[in-house]
Tab-separated table of C-alpha atoms and ligand atoms in Angstrom:
chain	number	residue	atom	x	y	z
A	1398	MET	CA	-36.413	-63.789	-41.345
A	1399	THR	CA	-35.890	-61.179	-38.679
A	1400	ARG	CA	-32.164	-60.350	-38.625
A	1401	SER	CA	-31.967	-60.241	-34.844
A	1402	ASN	CA	-33.692	-61.489	-31.694
A	1403	GLU	CA	-33.914	-58.057	-30.116
A	1404	ILE	CA	-36.878	-55.790	-30.777
A	1405	GLY	CA	-35.979	-55.390	-34.419
A	1406	ALA	CA	-37.427	-56.075	-37.830
A	1407	ASN	CA	-39.988	-58.723	-36.864
A	1408	SER	CA	-40.738	-61.260	-39.563
A	1409	TYR	CA	-41.146	-65.011	-39.334
A	1410	LEU	CA	-41.764	-67.729	-41.907
A	1411	ALA	CA	-43.873	-70.727	-40.870
A	1412	ASP	CA	-43.519	-73.672	-43.265
A	1413	PHE	CA	-46.240	-76.349	-43.326
A	1414	GLY	CA	-44.651	-78.472	-46.071
A	1415	ASP	CA	-47.054	-79.416	-48.881
A	1416	ASP	CA	-49.791	-77.297	-47.291
A	1417	GLY	CA	-47.803	-74.106	-47.856
A	1418	CYS	CA	-46.122	-71.358	-45.836
A	1419	VAL	CA	-47.163	-68.144	-44.162
A	1420	ILE	CA	-45.256	-64.976	-43.273
A	1421	LEU	CA	-45.908	-63.500	-39.820
A	1422	ASP	CA	-45.305	-59.722	-39.770
A	1423	ALA	CA	-42.829	-57.761	-41.894
A	1424	GLY	CA	-41.338	-55.006	-39.752
A	1425	MET	CA	-38.508	-52.514	-39.917
A	1426	HIS	CA	-35.824	-52.200	-37.256
A	1427	PRO	CA	-36.499	-49.084	-35.166
A	1428	ARG	CA	-32.848	-47.960	-35.153
A	1429	LEU	CA	-31.123	-49.420	-38.228
A	1430	ASP	CA	-31.325	-47.533	-41.512
A	1431	GLY	CA	-31.692	-48.636	-45.102
A	1432	ASN	CA	-31.543	-52.281	-46.158
A	1433	ARG	CA	-29.880	-53.195	-42.834
A	1434	GLY	CA	-33.151	-52.389	-41.099
A	1435	THR	CA	-35.288	-54.734	-43.230
A	1436	PRO	CA	-35.967	-58.453	-42.707
A	1437	ASN	CA	-34.110	-60.932	-44.901
A	1438	PHE	CA	-36.841	-62.334	-47.135
A	1439	ALA	CA	-34.509	-64.770	-48.948
A	1440	PRO	CA	-35.806	-67.888	-47.063
A	1441	SER	CA	-39.342	-67.153	-48.320
A	1442	ARG	CA	-38.343	-67.014	-51.999
A	1443	GLY	CA	-39.633	-69.857	-54.155
A	1444	LYS	CA	-41.950	-71.040	-51.351
A	1445	ASN	CA	-45.685	-71.563	-51.699
A	1446	ILE	CA	-46.761	-68.582	-49.556
A	1447	LYS	CA	-50.473	-68.754	-48.706
A	1448	GLY	CA	-50.713	-65.454	-46.880
A	1449	ILE	CA	-48.909	-62.708	-45.025
A	1450	PHE	CA	-50.198	-61.795	-41.556
A	1451	LEU	CA	-49.965	-58.424	-39.897
A	1452	THR	CA	-50.460	-58.507	-36.111
A	1453	HIS	CA	-50.560	-54.715	-35.690
A	1454	SER	CA	-49.481	-51.498	-37.334
A	1455	HIS	CA	-46.381	-50.583	-35.335
A	1456	HIS	CA	-43.350	-49.911	-37.524
A	1457	ASP	CA	-41.366	-52.899	-36.180
A	1458	HIS	CA	-44.152	-55.204	-37.463
A	1459	VAL	CA	-45.482	-53.475	-40.608
A	1460	GLY	CA	-42.644	-51.213	-41.862
A	1461	ALA	CA	-41.358	-53.713	-44.448
A	1462	LEU	CA	-44.756	-55.099	-45.496
A	1463	PRO	CA	-44.505	-53.522	-48.978
A	1464	LEU	CA	-41.194	-55.362	-49.499
A	1465	ALA	CA	-42.699	-58.699	-48.433
A	1466	MET	CA	-45.623	-58.059	-50.797
A	1467	ARG	CA	-43.244	-57.200	-53.629
A	1468	GLU	CA	-41.456	-60.550	-53.078
A	1469	HIS	CA	-44.785	-62.413	-53.206
A	1470	SER	CA	-46.809	-60.640	-55.805
A	1471	ASP	CA	-50.130	-62.511	-55.687
A	1472	VAL	CA	-50.335	-63.240	-51.984
A	1473	PRO	CA	-53.076	-61.697	-49.802
A	1474	VAL	CA	-52.297	-59.921	-46.526
A	1475	PHE	CA	-54.592	-60.625	-43.571
A	1476	MET	CA	-55.098	-58.149	-40.740
A	1477	SER	CA	-57.736	-56.757	-38.392
A	1478	GLU	CA	-59.928	-53.802	-39.319
A	1479	GLY	CA	-57.931	-51.510	-37.001
A	1480	SER	CA	-54.636	-52.462	-38.637
A	1481	TYR	CA	-56.216	-52.054	-42.064
A	1482	PHE	CA	-56.904	-48.382	-41.369
A	1483	LEU	CA	-53.763	-47.607	-39.346
A	1484	ALA	CA	-51.157	-49.255	-41.602
A	1485	ASP	CA	-51.939	-47.101	-44.634
A	1486	PRO	CA	-51.112	-43.634	-43.174
A	1487	LEU	CA	-48.173	-45.142	-41.268
A	1488	LEU	CA	-46.568	-46.513	-44.435
A	1489	HIS	CA	-47.243	-43.336	-46.435
A	1490	ASN	CA	-45.562	-41.386	-43.632
A	1491	SER	CA	-42.632	-43.825	-43.846
A	1492	VAL	CA	-42.171	-42.903	-47.508
A	1493	GLU	CA	-41.892	-39.224	-46.515
A	1494	VAL	CA	-39.449	-39.976	-43.691
A	1495	MET	CA	-37.294	-42.124	-45.983
A	1496	ILE	CA	-37.193	-39.425	-48.670
A	1497	LYS	CA	-35.961	-36.933	-46.056
A	1498	GLN	CA	-33.419	-39.372	-44.651
A	1499	ARG	CA	-32.092	-40.239	-48.109
A	1500	ASP	CA	-30.854	-36.674	-48.515
A	1501	GLU	CA	-29.941	-35.878	-44.905
A	1502	TYR	CA	-28.133	-39.121	-44.095
A	1503	ASN	CA	-27.182	-40.152	-47.632
A	1504	ILE	CA	-29.021	-43.489	-47.796
A	1505	PRO	CA	-29.281	-44.028	-51.570
A	1506	GLU	CA	-31.689	-47.001	-51.388
A	1507	TYR	CA	-34.377	-44.828	-49.741
A	1508	PRO	CA	-37.327	-44.686	-50.172
A	1509	LEU	CA	-37.659	-48.495	-50.134
A	1510	PHE	CA	-41.158	-48.091	-51.624
A	1511	THR	CA	-43.265	-45.259	-53.033
A	1512	HIS	CA	-46.723	-43.740	-52.495
A	1513	GLY	CA	-47.796	-45.084	-55.895
A	1514	GLU	CA	-46.679	-48.622	-55.076
A	1515	LEU	CA	-48.540	-48.484	-51.736
A	1516	ALA	CA	-51.757	-47.464	-53.449
A	1517	GLN	CA	-51.496	-50.643	-55.550
A	1518	LEU	CA	-50.503	-52.936	-52.679
A	1519	VAL	CA	-53.401	-52.072	-50.350
A	1520	GLN	CA	-55.715	-53.782	-52.815
A	1521	ARG	CA	-54.363	-57.104	-51.550
A	1522	TRP	CA	-55.108	-56.292	-47.894
A	1523	ARG	CA	-57.962	-58.236	-46.307
A	1524	SER	CA	-59.585	-57.163	-43.067
A	1525	CYS	CA	-60.734	-60.061	-40.856
A	1526	GLY	CA	-62.867	-60.260	-37.699
A	1527	LEU	CA	-61.943	-61.655	-34.292
A	1528	GLU	CA	-62.280	-65.196	-32.963
A	1529	LYS	CA	-63.619	-66.868	-36.084
A	1530	PRO	CA	-61.821	-69.258	-38.403
A	1531	TYR	CA	-60.898	-68.098	-41.910
A	1532	SER	CA	-59.591	-69.893	-44.954
A	1533	PHE	CA	-56.788	-68.402	-47.011
A	1534	HIS	CA	-59.336	-67.381	-49.605
A	1535	GLY	CA	-60.352	-64.879	-46.960
A	1536	GLN	CA	-63.701	-66.554	-46.221
A	1537	ALA	CA	-65.028	-67.176	-42.779
A	1538	LYS	CA	-66.191	-70.759	-42.100
A	1539	PRO	CA	-63.587	-72.686	-44.086
A	1540	LYS	CA	-64.604	-76.191	-45.115
A	1541	ASN	CA	-61.930	-78.879	-45.172
A	1542	ASP	CA	-58.888	-76.648	-45.594
A	1543	PRO	CA	-55.727	-78.196	-44.115
A	1544	LEU	CA	-54.600	-74.761	-42.921
A	1545	THR	CA	-56.884	-72.086	-41.446
A	1546	PHE	CA	-56.445	-69.088	-39.152
A	1547	ALA	CA	-58.245	-66.981	-36.554
A	1548	PHE	CA	-57.419	-63.644	-34.901
A	1549	TYR	CA	-57.542	-62.911	-31.169
A	1550	ASP	CA	-57.482	-59.458	-29.578
A	1551	ALA	CA	-53.961	-58.738	-28.228
A	1552	GLY	CA	-54.868	-55.633	-26.164
A	1553	HIS	CA	-51.737	-53.727	-27.243
A	1554	ILE	CA	-53.037	-50.997	-29.615
A	1555	LEU	CA	-56.113	-50.538	-31.798
A	1556	GLY	CA	-56.443	-53.604	-34.026
A	1557	SER	CA	-53.592	-55.617	-32.474
A	1558	VAL	CA	-54.138	-59.369	-32.745
A	1559	GLY	CA	-52.464	-62.700	-32.150
A	1560	VAL	CA	-52.707	-65.194	-35.029
A	1561	LEU	CA	-53.874	-68.755	-34.366
A	1562	LEU	CA	-52.989	-71.118	-37.211
A	1563	ASN	CA	-54.735	-74.449	-37.326
A	1564	HIS	CA	-52.825	-76.993	-39.388
A	1565	ARG	CA	-54.586	-80.355	-39.615
A	1566	GLY	CA	-55.630	-80.111	-35.979
A	1567	ARG	CA	-52.329	-78.732	-34.649
A	1568	ARG	CA	-52.534	-75.257	-33.146
A	1569	ILE	CA	-49.746	-72.729	-33.682
A	1570	PHE	CA	-50.188	-69.335	-32.009
A	1571	TYR	CA	-48.139	-66.204	-32.738
A	1572	THR	CA	-48.893	-63.503	-30.164
A	1573	GLY	CA	-47.525	-60.361	-31.829
A	1574	ASP	CA	-47.209	-57.648	-29.143
A	1575	ILE	CA	-49.450	-58.322	-26.144
A	1576	ASN	CA	-50.991	-56.494	-23.224
A	1577	PHE	CA	-52.758	-58.566	-20.583
A	1578	THR	CA	-53.832	-55.535	-18.521
A	1579	ASP	CA	-56.455	-52.924	-19.336
A	1580	GLN	CA	-55.170	-49.575	-20.595
A	1581	THR	CA	-57.223	-46.386	-20.681
A	1582	LEU	CA	-58.719	-47.277	-24.083
A	1583	MET	CA	-57.607	-50.770	-24.989
A	1584	LYS	CA	-59.006	-53.738	-23.122
A	1585	ALA	CA	-56.695	-56.532	-21.990
A	1586	ALA	CA	-55.875	-59.286	-24.489
A	1587	SER	CA	-58.448	-62.008	-25.022
A	1588	PHE	CA	-56.337	-64.965	-26.137
A	1589	PRO	CA	-57.268	-68.611	-26.736
A	1590	THR	CA	-56.964	-70.572	-23.510
A	1591	GLU	CA	-57.164	-74.140	-24.840
A	1592	LYS	CA	-54.012	-76.137	-25.471
A	1593	ILE	CA	-51.530	-74.702	-27.998
A	1594	ASP	CA	-48.964	-76.936	-29.717
A	1595	VAL	CA	-46.441	-74.324	-30.762
A	1596	LEU	CA	-46.469	-70.884	-29.127
A	1597	ILE	CA	-44.425	-68.001	-30.550
A	1598	THR	CA	-44.505	-65.217	-27.980
A	1599	GLU	CA	-43.106	-61.734	-27.517
A	1600	THR	CA	-40.871	-61.218	-24.460
A	1601	THR	CA	-40.346	-57.412	-24.370
A	1602	LYS	CA	-40.656	-56.980	-20.587
A	1603	GLY	CA	-38.754	-60.163	-19.667
A	1604	ALA	CA	-36.002	-58.213	-17.896
A	1605	SER	CA	-38.345	-55.913	-15.920
A	1606	PRO	CA	-39.882	-57.263	-12.724
A	1607	LYS	CA	-43.412	-56.100	-11.942
A	1608	LYS	CA	-43.305	-52.702	-10.239
A	1609	GLU	CA	-46.357	-50.526	-9.735
A	1610	ASP	CA	-49.837	-50.784	-11.177
A	1611	ARG	CA	-50.641	-48.593	-14.137
A	1612	SER	CA	-53.077	-46.494	-12.068
A	1613	VAL	CA	-50.336	-45.705	-9.516
A	1614	VAL	CA	-47.929	-44.618	-12.265
A	1615	ILE	CA	-50.635	-42.451	-13.857
A	1616	GLU	CA	-51.389	-40.773	-10.521
A	1617	LYS	CA	-47.687	-39.956	-10.026
A	1618	LEU	CA	-47.427	-38.562	-13.544
A	1619	VAL	CA	-50.569	-36.442	-13.191
A	1620	LYS	CA	-49.218	-34.991	-9.924
A	1621	GLU	CA	-45.920	-34.081	-11.601
A	1622	ILE	CA	-47.773	-32.457	-14.522
A	1623	GLU	CA	-49.901	-30.393	-12.118
A	1624	GLU	CA	-46.847	-29.364	-10.133
A	1625	THR	CA	-45.051	-28.163	-13.263
A	1626	PHE	CA	-48.053	-26.035	-14.255
A	1627	GLU	CA	-48.392	-24.614	-10.739
A	1628	ASN	CA	-44.740	-23.553	-10.936
A	1629	GLY	CA	-45.328	-21.763	-14.242
A	1630	GLY	CA	-43.699	-24.290	-16.573
A	1631	SER	CA	-44.863	-26.312	-19.544
A	1632	VAL	CA	-44.802	-30.071	-20.048
A	1633	LEU	CA	-43.430	-32.062	-22.965
A	1634	ILE	CA	-44.286	-35.752	-23.204
A	1635	PRO	CA	-42.366	-37.342	-26.087
A	1636	ILE	CA	-44.724	-40.107	-27.140
A	1637	PHE	CA	-45.275	-42.654	-29.915
A	1638	ALA	CA	-47.780	-41.319	-32.437
A	1639	MET	CA	-49.712	-44.594	-32.668
A	1640	GLY	CA	-51.206	-46.141	-29.540
A	1641	LYS	CA	-49.533	-44.166	-26.755
A	1642	THR	CA	-50.748	-40.745	-27.981
A	1643	GLN	CA	-54.366	-41.935	-28.075
A	1644	GLU	CA	-54.154	-43.726	-24.708
A	1645	PHE	CA	-52.654	-40.709	-23.019
A	1646	LEU	CA	-54.933	-38.183	-24.680
A	1647	ALA	CA	-57.919	-40.194	-23.426
A	1648	GLU	CA	-56.363	-40.331	-19.961
A	1649	VAL	CA	-55.887	-36.543	-19.932
A	1650	TYR	CA	-59.583	-36.006	-20.848
A	1651	LEU	CA	-60.694	-38.364	-18.086
A	1652	GLN	CA	-58.445	-36.535	-15.608
A	1653	LEU	CA	-59.900	-33.178	-16.754
A	1654	GLN	CA	-63.390	-34.500	-16.059
A	1655	LYS	CA	-62.216	-35.288	-12.531
A	1656	GLY	CA	-61.005	-31.719	-12.133
A	1657	ARG	CA	-57.332	-32.595	-12.471
A	1658	ILE	CA	-54.554	-31.000	-14.579
A	1659	GLY	CA	-56.677	-27.943	-15.444
A	1660	LYS	CA	-58.064	-26.948	-18.812
A	1661	ARG	CA	-55.264	-25.700	-21.080
A	1662	PRO	CA	-53.984	-25.983	-24.657
A	1663	ILE	CA	-52.986	-29.536	-25.544
A	1664	PHE	CA	-50.792	-30.139	-28.584
A	1665	ILE	CA	-50.355	-33.334	-30.565
A	1666	GLY	CA	-48.317	-34.026	-33.730
A	1667	GLY	CA	-49.779	-34.330	-37.228
A	1668	LEU	CA	-49.291	-38.078	-37.376
A	1669	GLY	CA	-50.743	-38.453	-33.871
A	1670	LYS	CA	-53.780	-36.552	-35.116
A	1671	ASN	CA	-54.210	-38.847	-38.141
A	1672	PHE	CA	-54.069	-41.977	-35.993
A	1673	SER	CA	-56.412	-40.413	-33.408
A	1674	ALA	CA	-58.944	-39.826	-36.191
A	1675	ILE	CA	-58.860	-43.570	-36.944
A	1676	TYR	CA	-59.309	-44.413	-33.251
A	1677	ASP	CA	-62.352	-42.094	-33.315
A	1678	LYS	CA	-63.728	-43.550	-36.530
A	1679	LEU	CA	-63.573	-47.105	-35.150
A	1680	ALA	CA	-64.481	-46.159	-31.549
A	1681	LYS	CA	-67.769	-47.997	-31.541
A	1682	ARG	CA	-66.632	-50.907	-33.681
A	1683	SER	CA	-63.448	-51.817	-31.776
A	1684	THR	CA	-62.975	-53.634	-28.481
A	1685	ARG	CA	-62.186	-50.670	-26.249
A	1686	PHE	CA	-63.341	-48.672	-23.259
A	1687	HIS	CA	-65.046	-45.276	-23.584
A	1688	PRO	CA	-66.512	-45.822	-27.069
A	1689	ASP	CA	-68.185	-42.398	-26.828
A	1690	LEU	CA	-64.984	-40.540	-26.112
A	1691	LYS	CA	-63.871	-38.872	-29.341
A	1692	LEU	CA	-60.200	-37.932	-29.073
A	1693	LEU	CA	-60.276	-35.104	-31.582
A	1694	ASN	CA	-63.701	-33.609	-30.788
A	1695	HIS	CA	-63.544	-33.889	-27.056
A	1696	GLY	CA	-60.585	-31.713	-26.130
A	1697	MET	CA	-59.821	-30.289	-29.585
A	1698	PRO	CA	-56.052	-30.730	-29.375
A	1699	GLU	CA	-53.995	-28.300	-31.435
A	1700	VAL	CA	-51.651	-29.706	-34.068
A	1701	MET	CA	-47.915	-29.083	-34.090
A	1702	ASP	CA	-46.166	-29.680	-37.381
A	1703	GLY	CA	-42.567	-29.504	-38.572
A	1704	LYS	CA	-42.867	-25.929	-39.861
A	1705	ARG	CA	-44.560	-24.595	-36.756
A	1706	VAL	CA	-42.147	-26.224	-34.326
A	1707	ARG	CA	-39.047	-24.584	-35.834
A	1708	ASN	CA	-39.895	-21.059	-34.681
A	1709	PHE	CA	-42.029	-22.106	-31.756
A	1710	LYS	CA	-41.263	-21.278	-28.130
A	1711	PRO	CA	-42.809	-23.496	-25.428
A	1712	ARG	CA	-45.597	-21.518	-23.769
A	1713	LYS	CA	-46.242	-21.499	-20.044
A	1714	GLY	CA	-49.054	-23.902	-19.108
A	1715	ASP	CA	-49.122	-25.874	-22.368
A	1716	LEU	CA	-49.117	-29.667	-22.580
A	1717	TYR	CA	-47.301	-31.157	-25.582
A	1718	LEU	CA	-47.883	-34.821	-26.516
A	1719	ILE	CA	-45.500	-35.000	-29.427
A	1720	SER	CA	-43.705	-37.859	-31.203
A	1721	SER	CA	-41.253	-39.492	-31.361
A	1722	GLY	CA	-41.233	-41.320	-28.050
A	1723	MET	CA	-37.441	-41.637	-27.956
A	1724	MET	CA	-36.796	-38.088	-29.195
A	1725	THR	CA	-35.159	-39.406	-32.341
A	1726	GLU	CA	-33.186	-36.678	-34.155
A	1727	LYS	CA	-35.194	-34.556	-36.624
A	1728	THR	CA	-38.517	-35.467	-35.020
A	1729	LEU	CA	-40.841	-32.881	-33.444
A	1730	SER	CA	-40.193	-33.983	-29.865
A	1731	ASN	CA	-36.448	-33.619	-30.403
A	1732	THR	CA	-36.753	-30.125	-31.918
A	1733	LEU	CA	-39.186	-28.974	-29.233
A	1734	GLY	CA	-37.182	-30.720	-26.508
A	1735	GLN	CA	-34.117	-28.612	-27.316
A	1736	LYS	CA	-36.187	-25.532	-26.454
A	1737	PHE	CA	-37.352	-27.052	-23.169
A	1738	LEU	CA	-33.976	-27.746	-21.603
A	1739	GLU	CA	-32.860	-24.285	-20.466
A	1740	ASN	CA	-35.987	-23.357	-18.438
A	1741	GLU	CA	-35.894	-24.983	-15.006
A	1742	LYS	CA	-39.669	-24.559	-14.659
A	1743	ASN	CA	-40.316	-26.943	-17.587
A	1744	SER	CA	-40.636	-30.715	-17.444
A	1745	ILE	CA	-39.988	-33.489	-19.943
A	1746	PHE	CA	-41.702	-36.741	-18.978
A	1747	PHE	CA	-41.114	-39.994	-20.841
A	1748	VAL	CA	-43.849	-42.632	-20.767
A	1749	GLY	CA	-42.525	-45.464	-22.919
A	1750	TYR	CA	-39.501	-47.541	-23.723
A	1751	CYS	CA	-36.321	-45.433	-24.139
A	1752	ASP	CA	-33.317	-47.088	-25.711
A	1753	THR	CA	-30.147	-46.026	-23.823
A	1754	GLU	CA	-28.514	-44.995	-27.121
A	1755	SER	CA	-31.429	-42.743	-28.146
A	1756	PRO	CA	-31.570	-38.984	-27.361
A	1757	ALA	CA	-34.252	-39.855	-24.740
A	1758	GLY	CA	-31.934	-42.392	-23.137
A	1759	ARG	CA	-29.067	-39.888	-23.094
A	1760	LEU	CA	-31.268	-37.179	-21.582
A	1761	LEU	CA	-32.546	-39.528	-18.865
A	1762	ALA	CA	-28.954	-40.396	-17.979
A	1763	THR	CA	-27.910	-36.715	-17.677
A	1764	PRO	CA	-28.079	-35.219	-14.160
A	1765	LYS	CA	-29.638	-31.766	-13.842
A	1766	GLY	CA	-27.063	-29.059	-14.595
A	1767	ASP	CA	-24.952	-31.348	-16.814
A	1768	TYR	CA	-24.783	-31.245	-20.598
A	1769	VAL	CA	-26.479	-33.430	-23.191
A	1770	VAL	CA	-26.459	-33.731	-26.989
A	1771	LEU	CA	-30.026	-34.125	-28.271
A	1772	GLU	CA	-29.089	-33.347	-31.859
A	1773	SER	CA	-25.581	-33.764	-33.218
A	1774	LEU	CA	-25.709	-30.522	-35.255
A	1775	ALA	CA	-26.941	-28.477	-32.258
A	1776	GLY	CA	-24.149	-29.736	-29.967
A	1777	GLU	CA	-24.160	-29.769	-26.174
A	1778	GLN	CA	-26.932	-28.135	-24.146
A	1779	GLN	CA	-27.290	-27.703	-20.416
A	1780	VAL	CA	-30.198	-29.574	-18.792
A	1781	ASN	CA	-32.051	-27.260	-16.383
A	1782	CYS	CA	-35.577	-28.619	-16.720
A	1783	LYS	CA	-37.000	-31.605	-14.862
A	1784	VAL	CA	-36.640	-34.971	-16.663
A	1785	LYS	CA	-38.382	-38.134	-15.495
A	1786	HIS	CA	-39.498	-41.526	-16.777
A	1787	PHE	CA	-42.871	-43.142	-16.017
A	1788	ASP	CA	-43.379	-46.694	-17.169
A	1789	LEU	CA	-46.755	-46.657	-18.940
A	1790	THR	CA	-45.931	-49.685	-21.022
A	1791	SER	CA	-48.374	-51.128	-23.533
A	1792	HIS	CA	-46.644	-54.516	-23.301
A	1793	ALA	CA	-47.675	-57.381	-21.039
A	1794	LEU	CA	-45.898	-57.916	-17.732
A	1795	ARG	CA	-43.524	-60.846	-17.895
A	1796	GLU	CA	-45.391	-62.594	-15.056
A	1797	ASP	CA	-48.652	-62.455	-17.059
A	1798	ILE	CA	-47.016	-63.848	-20.196
A	1799	LEU	CA	-45.445	-66.633	-18.156
A	1800	ASP	CA	-48.878	-67.491	-16.686
A	1801	TYR	CA	-50.270	-67.655	-20.197
A	1802	ILE	CA	-47.477	-69.960	-21.390
A	1803	LEU	CA	-48.083	-72.330	-18.466
A	1804	ARG	CA	-51.830	-72.232	-19.066
A	1805	VAL	CA	-51.768	-73.199	-22.752
A	1806	ASN	CA	-48.888	-75.592	-22.022
A	1807	PRO	CA	-47.296	-75.709	-25.498
A	1808	ARG	CA	-45.078	-78.547	-26.634
A	1809	VAL	CA	-42.731	-75.921	-28.080
A	1810	CYS	CA	-42.420	-72.315	-26.920
A	1811	MET	CA	-40.492	-69.939	-29.183
A	1812	LEU	CA	-39.306	-66.737	-27.543
A	1813	VAL	CA	-38.977	-63.673	-29.779
A	1814	HIS	CA	-39.110	-59.840	-29.628
A	1815	GLY	CA	-36.903	-59.390	-26.560
A	1816	ASP	CA	-33.393	-58.419	-25.482
A	1817	PRO	CA	-31.025	-61.218	-24.367
A	1818	GLU	CA	-31.791	-60.761	-20.635
A	1819	ALA	CA	-35.535	-60.819	-21.354
A	1820	LEU	CA	-35.256	-64.042	-23.362
A	1821	ALA	CA	-33.041	-65.594	-20.685
A	1822	TRP	CA	-35.558	-64.840	-17.895
A	1823	PHE	CA	-38.373	-66.600	-19.749
A	1824	LYS	CA	-36.197	-69.565	-20.685
A	1825	GLY	CA	-35.042	-69.976	-17.072
A	1826	GLN	CA	-38.568	-69.759	-15.648
A	1827	ILE	CA	-40.100	-72.191	-18.138
A	1828	ASN	CA	-37.234	-74.687	-17.735
A	1829	THR	CA	-37.722	-74.647	-13.964
A	1830	LEU	CA	-41.527	-74.604	-13.782
A	1831	ARG	CA	-42.406	-76.813	-16.767
A	1832	PRO	CA	-39.252	-78.642	-17.970
A	1833	GLU	CA	-41.226	-80.688	-20.522
A	1834	ILE	CA	-41.872	-77.552	-22.627
A	1835	GLN	CA	-39.212	-77.273	-25.312
A	1836	VAL	CA	-37.990	-73.663	-25.220
A	1837	VAL	CA	-36.559	-72.300	-28.445
A	1838	ILE	CA	-34.863	-68.949	-28.929
A	1839	PRO	CA	-34.718	-68.966	-32.715
A	1840	PRO	CA	-31.331	-67.723	-33.927
A	1841	ALA	CA	-31.979	-64.996	-36.511
A	1842	GLY	CA	-32.084	-66.294	-40.068
A	1843	GLU	CA	-32.045	-69.969	-39.096
A	1844	THR	CA	-34.692	-72.627	-39.652
A	1845	ILE	CA	-36.058	-74.515	-36.650
A	1846	GLU	CA	-37.822	-77.855	-37.103
A	1847	VAL	CA	-40.684	-78.372	-34.627
B	3201	ZN	ZN1	-46.196	-52.902	-30.944
B	3202	ZN	ZN1	-43.221	-54.736	-31.445
């Protein structure tokens, strides 16, 4: 039901005939506005939907969940405990963003759902544990149900899981977003290793060959941060509020303990603070490193909000970990970023995926001294500060995903959540290494019989 193969509005319908159907994720496209950014739920209408699954609480997986729930009014939604706590503030924030965008960009259908509706919908959310089978009544230890499910830690962000569906002995596994390497907080994915019949896997990094280890990239970034401070500048790291902010905040604390970076004011955004509080609340109950490290108590980051940022001037020696990661217009990192450009002592470091069309992508493509447009209303600005990208991805390396595919040796492997080159790399590798696996790149909106 996703409208595109790229990293868009993820949503898939799995149909098990008389035993019912399930919906896997219900995301919003990160760049498309209004109804164009939602999945097409038409194929799910009139079907016997047993449950909706949420793999994790990133916008491209959960953003349209209220719409899927509206379509299927009695159906439960299954998710991990982490997603259960993270999805609620994320969706309420979405309502606020949509209300703003309705007026600023004239999108009459916004907001697509309201705070009041959300408060009702969460009552159908069910939090489930890891690595144990559940029935669709939400009970662990199902008896003779023809269709059951189990969650497996995906290592991507707090609460991220892959969903294993067991249909009369056949195993169908949807990975969601994966990370097979340890991050600062999240431990690597712990996925089922026995034979899978149908594997639906993400392919985000399919076009990027393995480069340096995460620890090498972190060391380079820390050195650049220290250098900027030594030269009397300040550092802006535009960063996703959920997942990346918490990983990097933890990394900064660990570096401080090692005597690196130097104690100084650290700023995070309001949304980043809310998600950090949930990471703290679940610290001991989730599968992560450093369960005693409390993100908000430990370094007491200051909070930057929309009002404060408007009249704020970057201060020498400050570290700003502010969303959005791609410096989307009207977000804090975009507003603050405009004030960073003129001072050659400052640095802007990107740590995640930057779409070439986004303000982050444009800034990265602008040589020092040239001009860039970060916000259309503000017009061109000269880039004097340092701008660099460090790949601290929270997605699995393509080589690791390929190893996993070969290990579980599915009869059918569906490739999703990737750009055309990424999908093509996986298809080529699987066809060469294991030609008996049927590789499917599902065309958006079409039904595939497996
Ligand atoms: Zn994700
Ligand atoms: Zn995703």
